[in-house]
C-alpha positions as protocol buffer text, in pm:
chain_id: "A"
residue {
  index: 1
  type: UNK
  ca { x: 328 y: -137 z: 2021 }
}
residue {
  index: 2
  type: UNK
  ca { x: 339 y: 0 z: 1668 }
}
residue {
  index: 3
  type: UNK
  ca { x: 655 y: -58 z: 1473 }
}
residue {
  index: 4
  type: UNK
  ca { x: 732 y: 158 z: 1170 }
}
residue {
  index: 5
  type: UNK
  ca { x: 948 y: 8 z: 900 }
}
residue {
  index: 6
  type: UNK
  ca { x: 1113 y: 249 z: 659 }
}
residue {
  index: 7
  type: UNK
  ca { x: 1338 y: -14 z: 503 }
}
residue {
  index: 8
  type: UNK
  ca { x: 1254 y: -224 z: 196 }
}
residue {
  index: 9
  type: UNK
  ca { x: 954 y: -18 z: 88 }
}
residue {
  index: 10
  type: UNK
  ca { x: 776 y: -125 z: -231 }
}
residue {
  index: 11
  type: UNK
  ca { x: 514 y: 40 z: -448 }
}
residue {
  index: 12
  type: UNK
  ca { x: 212 y: -190 z: -449 }
}
residue {
  index: 13
  type: UNK
  ca { x: -62 y: -179 z: -712 }
}
residue {
  index: 14
  type: UNK
  ca { x: -395 y: -257 z: -546 }
}
residue {
  index: 15
  type: UNK
  ca { x: -541 y: -365 z: -879 }
}
residue {
  index: 16
  type: UNK
  ca { x: -254 y: -558 z: -1041 }
}
residue {
  index: 17
  type: UNK
  ca { x: -117 y: -436 z: -1373 }
}
residue {
  index: 18
  type: UNK
  ca { x: -218 y: -761 z: -1540 }
}
residue {
  index: 19
  type: UNK
  ca { x: -581 y: -681 z: -1452 }
}
residue {
  index: 20
  type: UNK
  ca { x: -584 y: -313 z: -1547 }
}
residue {
  index: 21
  type: UNK
  ca { x: -264 y: -170 z: -1693 }
}
residue {
  index: 22
  type: UNK
  ca { x: -434 y: 166 z: -1743 }
}
residue {
  index: 23
  type: UNK
  ca { x: -441 y: 223 z: -1364 }
}
residue {
  index: 24
  type: UNK
  ca { x: -65 y: 173 z: -1323 }
}
residue {
  index: 25
  type: UNK
  ca { x: -4 y: 538 z: -1223 }
}
residue {
  index: 26
  type: UNK
  ca { x: -338 y: 615 z: -1057 }
}
residue {
  index: 27
  type: UNK
  ca { x: -292 y: 756 z: -707 }
}
residue {
  index: 28
  type: UNK
  ca { x: -591 y: 556 z: -586 }
}
residue {
  index: 29
  type: UNK
  ca { x: -426 y: 233 z: -700 }
}
residue {
  index: 30
  type: UNK
  ca { x: -77 y: 267 z: -550 }
}
residue {
  index: 31
  type: UNK
  ca { x: 30 y: 233 z: -187 }
}
residue {
  index: 32
  type: UNK
  ca { x: 375 y: 209 z: -29 }
}
residue {
  index: 33
  type: UNK
  ca { x: 421 y: -109 z: 170 }
}
residue {
  index: 34
  type: UNK
  ca { x: 708 y: -284 z: 340 }
}
residue {
  index: 35
  type: UNK
  ca { x: 799 y: -619 z: 184 }
}
residue {
  index: 36
  type: UNK
  ca { x: 612 y: -819 z: 447 }
}
residue {
  index: 37
  type: UNK
  ca { x: 285 y: -637 z: 389 }
}
residue {
  index: 38
  type: UNK
  ca { x: 338 y: -626 z: 12 }
}
residue {
  index: 39
  type: UNK
  ca { x: 356 y: -1006 z: 8 }
}
residue {
  index: 40
  type: UNK
  ca { x: 46 y: -1026 z: 227 }
}
residue {
  index: 41
  type: UNK
  ca { x: -144 y: -791 z: -4 }
}
residue {
  index: 42
  type: UNK
  ca { x: -39 y: -986 z: -314 }
}
residue {
  index: 43
  type: UNK
  ca { x: -152 y: -1308 z: -145 }
}
residue {
  index: 44
  type: UNK
  ca { x: -496 y: -1160 z: -73 }
}
residue {
  index: 45
  type: UNK
  ca { x: -443 y: -1153 z: 304 }
}
residue {
  index: 46
  type: UNK
  ca { x: -515 y: -778 z: 307 }
}
residue {
  index: 47
  type: UNK
  ca { x: -846 y: -705 z: 131 }
}
residue {
  index: 48
  type: UNK
  ca { x: -835 y: -468 z: -165 }
}
residue {
  index: 49
  type: UNK
  ca { x: -1111 y: -264 z: -1 }
}
residue {
  index: 50
  type: UNK
  ca { x: -883 y: -196 z: 296 }
}
residue {
  index: 51
  type: UNK
  ca { x: -591 y: -108 z: 71 }
}
residue {
  index: 52
  type: UNK
  ca { x: -811 y: 132 z: -125 }
}
residue {
  index: 53
  type: UNK
  ca { x: -914 y: 299 z: 200 }
}
residue {
  index: 54
  type: UNK
  ca { x: -547 y: 372 z: 274 }
}
residue {
  index: 55
  type: UNK
  ca { x: -530 y: 585 z: -40 }
}
residue {
  index: 56
  type: UNK
  ca { x: -815 y: 801 z: 97 }
}
residue {
  index: 57
  type: UNK
  ca { x: -684 y: 860 z: 446 }
}
residue {
  index: 58
  type: UNK
  ca { x: -477 y: 1160 z: 539 }
}
residue {
  index: 59
  type: UNK
  ca { x: -117 y: 1050 z: 549 }
}
residue {
  index: 60
  type: UNK
  ca { x: 62 y: 1156 z: 862 }
}
residue {
  index: 61
  type: UNK
  ca { x: 414 y: 1097 z: 976 }
}
residue {
  index: 62
  type: UNK
  ca { x: 459 y: 852 z: 1264 }
}
residue {
  index: 63
  type: UNK
  ca { x: 476 y: 1009 z: 1614 }
}
residue {
  index: 64
  type: UNK
  ca { x: 805 y: 1188 z: 1669 }
}
residue {
  index: 65
  type: UNK
  ca { x: 878 y: 1227 z: 1298 }
}
residue {
  index: 66
  type: UNK
  ca { x: 858 y: 1574 z: 1141 }
}
């Protein structure tokens, strides 16, 4: 079962600002994540390559949401 969390959403920089401040506003460097997944991404538990792929995919609303 998929659970969608729309609470506690953070903007996550795939390439951290301390590594490349110039990409801070690049659409291909920012994803919206819930706190749990933001912590996982920061800890390296979600590969940057996967995060980058999310910026390329068509973003659709969850089922039942218009």
